[in-house]
XYZ file of C-alpha atoms in Angstrom:
653
model
C 64.862 17.460 1.185
C 68.665 17.513 1.052
C 70.201 19.479 -1.795
C 72.107 16.564 -3.381
C 71.246 15.972 -7.024
C 68.597 13.385 -7.713
C 69.854 9.819 -8.097
C 68.094 8.170 -11.024
C 67.629 4.383 -10.956
C 67.506 3.067 -14.510
C 65.609 -0.051 -15.642
C 67.855 -3.003 -16.586
C 68.633 -3.676 -20.240
C 66.542 -6.841 -20.023
C 63.523 -4.938 -18.625
C 63.817 -2.327 -21.388
C 64.250 -4.972 -24.092
C 61.134 -6.968 -23.106
C 58.803 -4.109 -22.181
C 55.699 -3.158 -24.161
C 56.763 0.506 -23.873
C 60.501 0.160 -24.350
C 62.747 3.140 -23.492
C 62.028 6.826 -22.931
C 61.874 7.591 -26.638
C 58.862 5.265 -26.936
C 57.215 7.028 -23.971
C 57.909 10.486 -25.448
C 56.534 9.381 -28.842
C 53.212 8.354 -27.193
C 52.999 11.693 -25.336
C 53.755 13.583 -28.558
C 51.047 11.578 -30.374
C 48.503 12.589 -27.701
C 49.642 16.236 -27.867
C 49.304 16.322 -31.658
C 45.928 14.561 -31.922
C 44.339 14.065 -28.512
C 41.099 12.449 -29.616
C 42.875 10.328 -32.223
C 45.291 8.989 -29.577
C 42.479 7.673 -27.355
C 40.272 6.523 -30.243
C 43.084 4.406 -31.699
C 43.544 2.540 -28.366
C 39.808 2.166 -27.829
C 39.478 0.497 -31.235
C 42.530 -1.731 -30.674
C 41.959 -2.815 -27.082
C 38.185 -3.087 -26.661
C 35.741 -5.416 -28.440
C 32.768 -3.266 -29.496
C 29.323 -4.601 -30.387
C 28.641 -1.336 -32.214
C 31.712 0.743 -33.057
C 31.766 4.406 -31.981
C 31.968 7.310 -34.414
C 32.112 10.108 -31.799
C 35.256 10.257 -29.673
C 34.989 13.114 -27.149
C 31.914 15.257 -26.645
C 32.716 18.431 -24.678
C 29.469 20.260 -25.479
C 28.157 19.989 -21.903
C 31.463 20.477 -20.021
C 32.421 19.344 -17.388
C 29.972 16.489 -18.071
C 32.153 14.937 -20.752
C 31.219 11.964 -22.902
C 33.578 9.483 -24.575
C 32.780 7.045 -27.396
C 29.106 7.828 -26.712
C 27.498 6.115 -29.706
C 29.526 2.891 -29.262
C 28.043 -0.196 -27.547
C 29.888 -2.851 -25.578
C 29.738 -5.065 -22.521
C 32.511 -5.151 -19.931
C 31.892 -8.745 -18.849
C 32.081 -9.869 -22.493
C 35.435 -8.075 -22.799
C 36.752 -9.722 -19.623
C 35.471 -13.279 -20.128
C 33.799 -14.293 -23.416
C 36.434 -12.835 -25.682
C 39.198 -14.623 -23.774
C 37.341 -17.929 -24.029
C 36.637 -17.289 -27.735
C 40.328 -16.389 -28.168
C 41.446 -19.831 -26.937
C 42.121 -18.972 -23.256
C 39.175 -20.979 -21.860
C 41.450 -23.414 -19.983
C 43.831 -20.711 -18.720
C 43.640 -20.011 -14.986
C 41.901 -16.662 -14.457
C 41.991 -16.492 -10.657
C 44.095 -18.200 -7.998
C 42.149 -17.676 -4.781
C 44.075 -17.957 -1.531
C 41.852 -18.047 1.532
C 42.709 -16.588 4.934
C 43.656 -20.100 6.196
C 45.937 -20.729 3.204
C 43.562 -22.976 1.176
C 43.976 -22.407 -2.563
C 41.270 -22.642 -5.258
C 41.816 -21.938 -8.953
C 39.256 -21.125 -11.619
C 39.715 -21.023 -15.401
C 38.299 -18.408 -17.741
C 35.740 -20.913 -19.034
C 34.511 -21.820 -15.531
C 34.513 -18.186 -14.433
C 32.346 -17.297 -17.438
C 29.862 -20.054 -16.501
C 29.784 -18.843 -12.886
C 29.173 -15.232 -13.971
C 26.431 -16.269 -16.418
C 24.594 -18.235 -13.718
C 24.847 -15.292 -11.338
C 23.655 -12.908 -14.071
C 20.645 -15.153 -14.727
C 19.911 -15.198 -11.001
C 19.919 -11.363 -10.970
C 17.538 -11.330 -13.927
C 15.241 -13.894 -12.255
C 14.891 -11.399 -9.367
C 13.883 -8.638 -11.746
C 17.261 -6.830 -11.822
C 17.573 -4.994 -15.116
C 19.771 -2.482 -16.933
C 20.311 0.671 -14.843
C 19.237 -0.896 -11.507
C 21.681 -0.479 -8.614
C 22.987 -3.510 -6.749
C 25.022 -3.078 -3.548
C 27.712 -5.715 -2.950
C 28.958 -6.251 0.623
C 31.176 -9.296 0.383
C 34.524 -10.609 1.577
C 37.544 -10.963 -0.701
C 36.542 -14.105 -2.535
C 35.936 -15.237 -6.104
C 32.214 -14.595 -5.429
C 32.885 -10.882 -5.029
C 34.430 -10.702 -8.512
C 31.599 -12.871 -9.900
C 28.913 -10.600 -8.415
C 30.525 -7.486 -9.950
C 30.976 -9.135 -13.358
C 27.380 -10.429 -13.283
C 26.072 -6.902 -12.670
C 28.146 -5.642 -15.602
C 26.793 -8.483 -17.733
C 23.135 -7.491 -17.228
C 23.806 -3.733 -17.306
C 23.077 -3.259 -13.592
C 25.181 -0.639 -11.782
C 27.097 -2.102 -8.840
C 28.198 -0.298 -5.748
C 30.640 -2.315 -3.676
C 30.883 -1.507 0.027
C 34.096 -2.564 1.775
C 33.522 -5.417 4.252
C 35.076 -3.351 7.076
C 32.442 -0.612 6.882
C 29.841 -0.142 9.583
C 26.065 -0.626 9.407
C 25.552 3.137 9.110
C 27.962 3.388 6.161
C 26.243 0.463 4.418
C 22.792 1.932 5.051
C 23.823 5.369 3.714
C 25.176 3.834 0.514
C 22.169 1.566 -0.124
C 19.840 4.482 0.472
C 21.749 7.036 -1.634
C 22.118 4.619 -4.560
C 18.461 3.537 -4.370
C 19.618 -0.099 -4.548
C 17.111 -2.830 -5.433
C 19.301 -5.676 -4.172
C 22.030 -6.389 -1.635
C 24.471 -9.252 -2.213
C 26.202 -10.093 1.047
C 27.648 -12.990 3.021
C 27.133 -14.641 6.383
C 30.621 -13.387 7.201
C 34.279 -13.180 6.338
C 37.563 -14.555 7.622
C 40.289 -12.097 8.622
C 43.465 -13.045 10.421
C 42.063 -16.371 11.638
C 38.843 -14.837 12.977
C 35.362 -15.049 11.579
C 33.518 -11.710 11.352
C 29.802 -11.525 10.621
C 28.668 -9.388 7.677
C 25.013 -10.382 7.596
C 24.501 -9.107 11.167
C 25.876 -5.702 10.098
C 23.614 -5.752 7.023
C 20.611 -6.466 9.292
C 21.624 -3.511 11.497
C 21.821 -1.333 8.362
C 18.246 -2.239 7.429
C 17.085 -1.620 11.014
C 18.288 1.987 10.715
C 15.577 2.556 8.050
C 15.709 4.272 4.678
C 16.536 1.157 2.637
C 13.018 0.195 1.645
C 14.198 0.298 -1.972
C 16.053 -3.021 -1.418
C 13.711 -5.856 -2.387
C 16.094 -8.838 -2.314
C 19.053 -9.842 -0.173
C 21.192 -12.669 -1.544
C 23.483 -14.292 1.042
C 26.674 -16.164 0.180
C 27.631 -18.833 2.711
C 31.304 -18.251 3.581
C 31.855 -18.897 7.289
C 28.878 -21.076 8.217
C 28.122 -18.706 11.120
C 24.627 -18.156 12.537
C 22.483 -16.034 10.295
C 19.098 -14.407 10.640
C 17.184 -14.807 7.332
C 14.193 -12.508 6.815
C 11.398 -14.374 5.015
C 10.400 -12.890 1.677
C 13.622 -10.821 1.437
C 16.701 -12.949 2.267
C 17.747 -16.040 0.336
C 20.866 -18.204 0.231
C 22.949 -17.967 -2.899
C 23.558 -21.738 -2.914
C 19.800 -22.378 -3.009
C 19.242 -20.094 -6.001
C 22.193 -20.800 -8.259
C 21.831 -24.484 -9.199
C 18.735 -23.990 -11.331
C 20.178 -21.096 -13.371
C 21.162 -21.550 -17.050
C 24.920 -21.574 -17.771
C 24.777 -19.061 -20.606
C 23.616 -15.465 -20.561
C 23.636 -13.078 -23.482
C 25.409 -9.872 -22.392
C 23.374 -6.667 -22.228
C 25.047 -4.415 -24.822
C 25.169 -0.943 -23.275
C 26.194 2.517 -24.442
C 29.792 3.451 -23.640
C 28.495 6.142 -21.256
C 26.206 3.744 -19.356
C 27.309 3.771 -15.677
C 29.316 0.647 -14.814
C 29.523 1.339 -11.078
C 29.190 3.806 -8.236
C 31.850 3.840 -5.584
C 31.427 5.977 -2.513
C 34.359 7.979 -1.267
C 34.414 10.163 1.807
C 34.312 13.837 0.998
C 36.228 16.444 2.939
C 32.820 17.412 4.330
C 29.459 15.836 4.812
C 28.089 12.707 3.284
C 30.050 10.274 1.086
C 30.157 11.010 -2.627
C 28.899 8.365 -5.069
C 31.597 8.547 -7.746
C 29.997 7.449 -11.020
C 32.114 5.681 -13.649
C 31.267 4.952 -17.268
C 31.614 1.651 -19.129
C 33.753 2.268 -22.232
C 36.209 4.923 -21.071
C 36.800 3.224 -17.727
C 37.510 -0.154 -19.322
C 39.939 1.460 -21.769
C 42.220 2.916 -19.091
C 42.040 -0.305 -17.049
C 43.399 -2.229 -20.062
C 45.956 0.411 -21.098
C 47.465 0.697 -17.618
C 47.623 -3.093 -17.227
C 49.544 -3.270 -20.502
C 51.773 -0.232 -20.082
C 52.215 0.380 -16.319
C 52.353 -3.285 -15.323
C 53.675 -4.436 -18.689
C 51.396 -7.479 -18.331
C 52.478 -10.603 -20.274
C 50.581 -13.858 -20.896
C 52.800 -15.814 -18.490
C 52.566 -13.292 -15.601
C 50.999 -14.014 -12.234
C 49.580 -10.652 -11.156
C 48.722 -9.824 -7.545
C 47.047 -6.649 -6.385
C 46.546 -6.883 -2.599
C 43.694 -4.348 -2.454
C 40.117 -5.171 -1.502
C 37.343 -5.077 -4.093
C 35.696 -2.487 -1.825
C 38.173 0.126 -3.090
C 38.704 1.420 -6.613
C 42.082 -0.337 -6.791
C 40.267 -3.654 -6.380
C 37.803 -2.665 -9.122
C 40.365 -1.655 -11.730
C 43.221 -4.004 -10.863
C 41.355 -7.121 -9.669
C 37.847 -7.319 -11.110
C 38.320 -5.678 -14.505
C 41.841 -4.820 -15.721
C 43.633 -8.192 -15.299
C 40.694 -10.209 -16.672
C 40.212 -7.891 -19.663
C 43.886 -8.602 -20.481
C 43.488 -12.377 -20.149
C 45.914 -12.453 -17.195
C 46.190 -14.894 -14.277
C 45.746 -13.090 -10.962
C 45.697 -13.763 -7.241
C 42.655 -12.940 -5.136
C 43.667 -12.976 -1.477
C 41.271 -13.077 1.447
C 43.744 -12.687 4.292
C 45.784 -9.956 5.976
C 49.541 -9.329 5.578
C 50.327 -10.265 9.196
C 48.504 -13.629 9.562
C 49.680 -16.223 10.517
C 52.779 -14.010 10.629
C 54.214 -10.944 8.911
C 55.861 -13.103 6.244
C 52.476 -13.922 4.630
C 52.904 -11.651 1.579
C 56.370 -13.019 0.858
C 55.160 -16.588 1.276
C 52.304 -16.061 -1.223
C 54.750 -14.508 -3.728
C 57.115 -17.452 -3.251
C 54.455 -20.202 -3.399
C 52.346 -18.784 -6.243
C 55.330 -17.471 -8.259
C 53.943 -13.934 -8.385
C 55.665 -11.809 -11.023
C 53.869 -8.448 -10.695
C 53.057 -7.315 -7.149
C 50.959 -4.250 -6.271
C 50.435 -3.091 -2.685
C 50.137 -0.029 -0.440
C 52.889 1.986 1.305
C 51.039 1.528 4.630
C 51.430 -2.260 4.260
C 55.105 -1.904 3.294
C 55.882 0.319 6.298
C 54.117 -1.995 8.753
C 56.028 -4.989 7.314
C 59.356 -3.122 7.634
C 58.602 -2.733 11.330
C 57.708 -6.433 11.667
C 60.893 -7.532 9.833
C 63.058 -5.386 12.063
C 61.592 -7.195 15.063
C 61.767 -10.725 13.586
C 64.318 -11.772 10.930
C 62.306 -14.917 10.102
C 59.610 -12.825 8.373
C 62.091 -10.693 6.417
C 61.653 -10.938 2.617
C 65.243 -12.271 2.446
C 64.001 -15.471 4.134
C 61.846 -16.252 1.046
C 62.469 -16.969 -2.623
C 61.103 -13.893 -4.407
C 62.986 -14.490 -7.657
C 59.711 -14.771 -9.654
C 59.077 -11.022 -9.172
C 59.790 -8.671 -12.056
C 57.704 -5.555 -11.307
C 56.643 -3.976 -8.019
C 53.958 -1.337 -7.631
C 52.624 0.931 -4.895
C 49.226 2.551 -4.589
C 47.038 4.437 -2.144
C 49.200 7.271 -0.906
C 52.610 8.708 -1.746
C 55.416 6.411 -0.622
C 58.237 7.967 1.375
C 61.737 7.467 -0.089
C 62.981 5.277 2.803
C 60.088 2.775 2.406
C 60.499 2.889 -1.395
C 64.191 2.018 -1.066
C 63.510 -0.826 1.354
C 60.868 -2.245 -0.988
C 63.169 -1.967 -4.008
C 66.186 -3.501 -2.216
C 64.570 -6.172 -0.063
C 61.479 -7.299 -1.949
C 62.640 -6.663 -5.498
C 66.307 -7.512 -4.813
C 67.330 -4.322 -6.654
C 66.086 -5.950 -9.912
C 62.467 -4.905 -10.142
C 61.280 -1.451 -11.153
C 58.887 0.108 -8.615
C 55.884 1.716 -10.309
C 54.677 4.306 -7.807
C 51.202 5.005 -9.199
C 49.323 8.206 -8.465
C 45.589 8.052 -9.145
C 42.249 8.354 -7.358
C 38.806 6.787 -7.072
C 37.693 9.571 -9.379
C 40.314 8.978 -12.091
C 39.503 5.296 -12.757
C 43.143 4.288 -13.396
C 46.756 5.487 -13.200
C 47.388 9.168 -13.901
C 51.051 9.708 -13.051
C 53.315 6.680 -12.954
C 56.632 5.328 -14.182
C 56.523 2.807 -17.029
C 58.826 -0.067 -15.987
C 60.779 -0.406 -19.248
C 61.107 3.298 -19.884
C 61.175 5.624 -16.896
C 64.304 6.164 -14.747
C 63.080 5.985 -11.137
C 63.448 8.339 -8.181
C 62.430 6.999 -4.736
C 59.310 8.817 -3.529
C 58.353 10.280 -6.917
C 55.495 9.037 -9.127
C 57.624 10.518 -11.987
C 55.686 11.413 -15.189
C 52.091 11.421 -16.458
C 50.716 8.334 -18.152
C 50.651 8.968 -21.932
C 47.560 10.999 -22.828
C 47.101 12.456 -19.324
C 47.639 16.239 -19.335
C 48.694 16.739 -15.712
C 50.104 20.074 -14.522
C 50.968 22.002 -11.348
C 49.282 25.419 -11.090
C 48.764 28.222 -8.576
C 45.438 29.345 -7.064
C 44.498 31.179 -10.277
C 45.193 28.216 -12.561
C 48.498 29.584 -13.941
C 51.346 27.035 -14.375
C 54.015 27.358 -11.674
C 57.736 27.077 -12.517
C 59.455 23.708 -12.059
C 60.719 23.302 -8.508
C 57.835 25.318 -7.055
C 54.944 23.652 -5.241
C 51.340 24.148 -6.299
C 48.025 22.442 -7.002
C 47.761 19.321 -9.155
C 45.266 19.586 -12.024
C 44.484 17.721 -15.233
C 43.964 20.075 -18.161
C 42.024 17.823 -20.521
C 39.238 15.295 -19.851
C 40.339 11.651 -20.167
C 38.208 8.547 -20.888
C 38.179 6.946 -17.415
C 37.370 10.048 -15.401
C 34.445 10.424 -13.014
C 31.274 11.375 -14.900
C 29.370 12.929 -12.032
C 28.499 12.403 -8.372
C 25.423 10.184 -8.243
C 22.371 12.355 -7.834
C 24.408 15.529 -7.206
C 25.791 17.137 -10.378
C 26.318 20.490 -8.591
C 28.620 18.931 -6.033
C 30.541 17.234 -8.856
C 31.048 20.536 -10.624
C 32.042 22.459 -7.463
C 34.377 19.705 -6.192
C 36.257 18.873 -9.377
C 35.817 21.779 -11.824
C 35.820 24.788 -9.474
C 35.236 28.353 -10.570
C 38.829 29.256 -9.481
C 40.005 27.647 -12.715
C 37.046 28.902 -14.789
C 35.695 25.363 -14.611
C 38.338 24.242 -17.158
C 40.696 22.030 -15.122
C 40.060 18.886 -13.105
C 41.137 19.555 -9.512
C 42.793 16.495 -8.017
C 42.722 17.904 -4.459
C 46.436 17.224 -4.042
C 49.451 19.475 -3.917
C 52.431 18.597 -6.111
C 55.852 19.813 -7.084
C 57.857 19.075 -10.237
C 61.591 18.570 -10.008
C 63.459 21.407 -11.680
C 65.887 19.012 -13.455
C 63.728 15.989 -14.364
C 60.220 17.506 -14.443
C 59.152 14.562 -12.250
C 56.056 14.948 -10.106
C 56.083 14.411 -6.354
C 52.737 14.521 -4.571
C 53.064 16.676 -1.460
C 49.791 15.701 0.215
C 46.189 16.826 0.135
C 45.722 20.524 -0.397
C 44.222 20.724 3.045
C 47.340 19.028 4.370
C 49.603 21.830 3.205
C 50.713 23.828 6.199
C 51.622 27.491 6.233
C 54.449 28.029 8.696
C 55.541 31.652 9.002
C 54.422 32.287 5.427
C 56.196 29.156 4.106
C 54.137 26.410 2.484
C 55.093 22.997 3.919
C 53.676 19.724 2.604
C 52.949 17.343 5.475
C 54.183 14.492 3.304
C 57.670 16.000 3.128
C 57.959 16.181 6.938
C 56.550 12.647 7.288
C 59.167 11.379 4.832
C 61.948 13.052 6.800
C 60.727 11.505 10.068
C 60.346 8.031 8.592
C 63.862 8.185 7.137
C 65.157 8.193 10.763
C 66.175 4.607 11.697
C 64.140 4.753 14.940
C 60.817 5.610 13.228
C 58.356 3.083 11.781
C 55.527 5.412 10.836
C 54.618 9.084 11.165
C 51.708 11.379 10.405
C 51.960 15.159 10.463
C 49.175 17.738 10.833
C 48.958 21.434 11.606
C 47.434 23.315 14.553
C 46.872 27.036 14.950
C 49.835 28.907 16.478
C 49.907 32.483 17.655
C 53.474 33.080 16.596
C 53.873 31.234 13.290
C 50.225 30.984 12.113
C 50.414 27.214 12.088
C 52.573 24.789 14.028
C 53.623 21.302 13.031
C 52.426 18.376 15.154
C 53.889 14.948 14.469
C 52.395 11.646 15.620
C 55.096 9.001 15.614
C 55.277 5.213 15.963
C 58.773 4.012 16.832
C 60.225 0.649 15.858
C 60.888 -0.064 19.520
C 58.474 0.369 22.435
C 56.621 3.639 23.061
C 58.891 5.942 25.136
C 57.786 7.806 28.278
C 59.220 10.458 30.639
C 62.813 11.625 30.071
C 63.298 9.002 27.392
C 60.444 10.505 25.375
C 61.786 14.045 25.831
C 65.217 12.976 24.577
C 63.818 11.277 21.472
C 61.579 14.312 20.720
C 64.680 16.503 20.697
C 66.560 14.034 18.497
C 63.747 13.851 15.967
C 63.252 17.629 15.869
C 66.932 18.087 15.088
C 66.758 15.319 12.507
C 63.907 17.011 10.625
C 65.729 20.351 10.908
C 68.751 18.720 9.290
C 66.733 16.937 6.575
C 64.501 19.812 5.462
C 65.453 22.973 7.407
C 64.669 24.530 10.806
C 61.300 25.800 9.560
C 60.071 22.186 9.283
C 60.868 21.150 12.864
C 57.738 19.783 14.527
C 56.721 21.902 17.493
C 55.080 18.924 19.174
C 55.869 15.198 18.780
C 53.629 12.538 20.328
C 54.201 8.807 20.454
C 51.713 5.975 20.062
C 51.838 2.177 19.570
C 50.036 2.817 16.297
C 48.257 5.595 14.395
C 44.451 5.891 14.203
C 43.487 4.049 11.027
C 40.356 3.055 9.189
C 39.722 -0.619 8.660
C 41.258 -0.281 5.205
C 44.510 0.998 6.729
C 44.164 4.730 5.892
C 45.442 7.124 8.538
C 42.547 9.205 9.887
C 44.128 12.645 9.710
C 40.825 14.325 10.674
C 41.116 12.746 14.156
C 44.785 13.687 14.407
C 43.970 17.322 13.548
C 41.405 17.292 16.373
C 43.959 15.805 18.826
C 46.575 18.347 17.764
C 44.174 21.236 18.425
C 43.155 19.728 21.772
C 39.507 19.436 20.644
C 37.537 17.653 23.283
C 34.355 17.540 21.167
C 33.331 14.005 20.282
C 34.357 13.022 16.762
C 32.934 10.278 14.626
C 35.103 7.219 15.220
C 32.740 4.633 13.653
C 35.241 3.653 10.920
C 38.237 3.644 13.275
C 39.905 0.260 13.741
C 41.781 1.009 16.984
C 40.010 3.636 19.214
C 42.324 3.009 22.215
C 45.195 4.674 20.334
C 43.550 8.109 20.660
C 44.199 8.215 24.400
C 47.950 7.641 23.867
C 48.172 10.463 21.353
C 46.390 13.157 23.353
C 49.723 14.582 24.498
């Protein structure tokens, strides 16, 4: 990065004045409280923010590390905390969810009606023999029903595992089989970008692959009205089963350590890992981050654009907002349908005040706005916004700045949240009324999170030096184990390199020598070693994307005889894909640009252009495929989760 001193962007006086955590002194006081009495810090919030059926007396049990337990002798129910207590607290008639369908139709549901819906669904689960500890796989579109299904599982003590609606039959089969699910809740299909896509057909294919004999019942939600094969004795329509169910359902009061859900995440190798989350600790961080990171207020309209198939949709759609009694948007559509102004239109029409989305979405919308002024955020009234957030991957400074200037009008703090499926909620993030912002930096740890940057032996590295991101103390919302594979959990997250004491995030990070702010430099396996110099791929990507010609870039390494590793950049330009002499000229320009931004050592050896980058259906760049392309591997790679296979040909080089 250039050597100029860091420009801090301070929150406005109004933001500071109205914020739950107001000013840096308040933030530092919380961190000092956690330092002085770690267990007391978390216990105090757990007593204040959660309604317990049986209060806990134990806070943290480290006797079987790294299999930590929090609040273990306490009992609660997550669905009660999200719904009943809000209704009992006088919020029954408050709108819980504003659902906007792909075609723009809007449905609202109050807390009272949502509670009734969840109770009926919970009674349906019970009528099919689903009981505490059973696993239920949910394969549904982004609708109110998805949230209801998850809440109903929580209500009866069943463990849900949501599978993203873009996943293939094989992925669904593997997850049902690994979890030993007794039930699948799915849909005839889903709407995306004006098209109807079947889900039930994919579910049928998953069963045909074998290994899911554990699933006794398949409940099908009618969403699209498309043709549907129903297997007698196994498959039933949701609308046939619900009407007869009672409207009340006593919650199953479970231990704080009872698993709330499994969520499968792809490992760096082999089969997906079933990340297991607890009930009490997970709910606590969901509520704390809603209150402190998003500064949620009773009048806010909160919109997280994630899918319930990802952890972001779990924590910041299904559980966090509802546990705080907030009104939230659930959105079925895609950001580019009917045009690339869809996000801005929803914010304008629904008066969204807190908006949370992914850098990938922001970068693709920048490209669309450059091509068509009509879909630029400036063409919409976004004055309702007060806080912006980003999630999913580190955001490059240029995209951060565009988001801050054009979407937030330079008024709204951007909370760039670093966290993972495994962490349950935000780990490193600005707090909007406290933290001075730096584009591209997730700034400082959330109060109570003991994050650090260490070397390969676990020793702290000096500020300004890159290293490995770890968390030094267990926290309530952390992963408890990998379902059915405690050894893999231990090896993956508490490796022997650190004497099994630190949680390994799997990311590289660097702390600014002046501010102490964290910047995530990319996955550890995405750190390149060029002539003995460690280079984070993220840094090079940021430099490329800061060039006005570039819309998106991904950087990987390939073996090189001279330098050990060479940098290969895959680039999408804002204009059309160049060829011949034109391409050669732009390659030169971009190499020089990166050399100027970071230093000659960071110049990509090879730059290839495509109309897009290879992405999963959830919008994640598939770096594994890019590494193969960079190396010139001709061996067939698994492309089953790839949204756009034709792109690979363009990028072969």
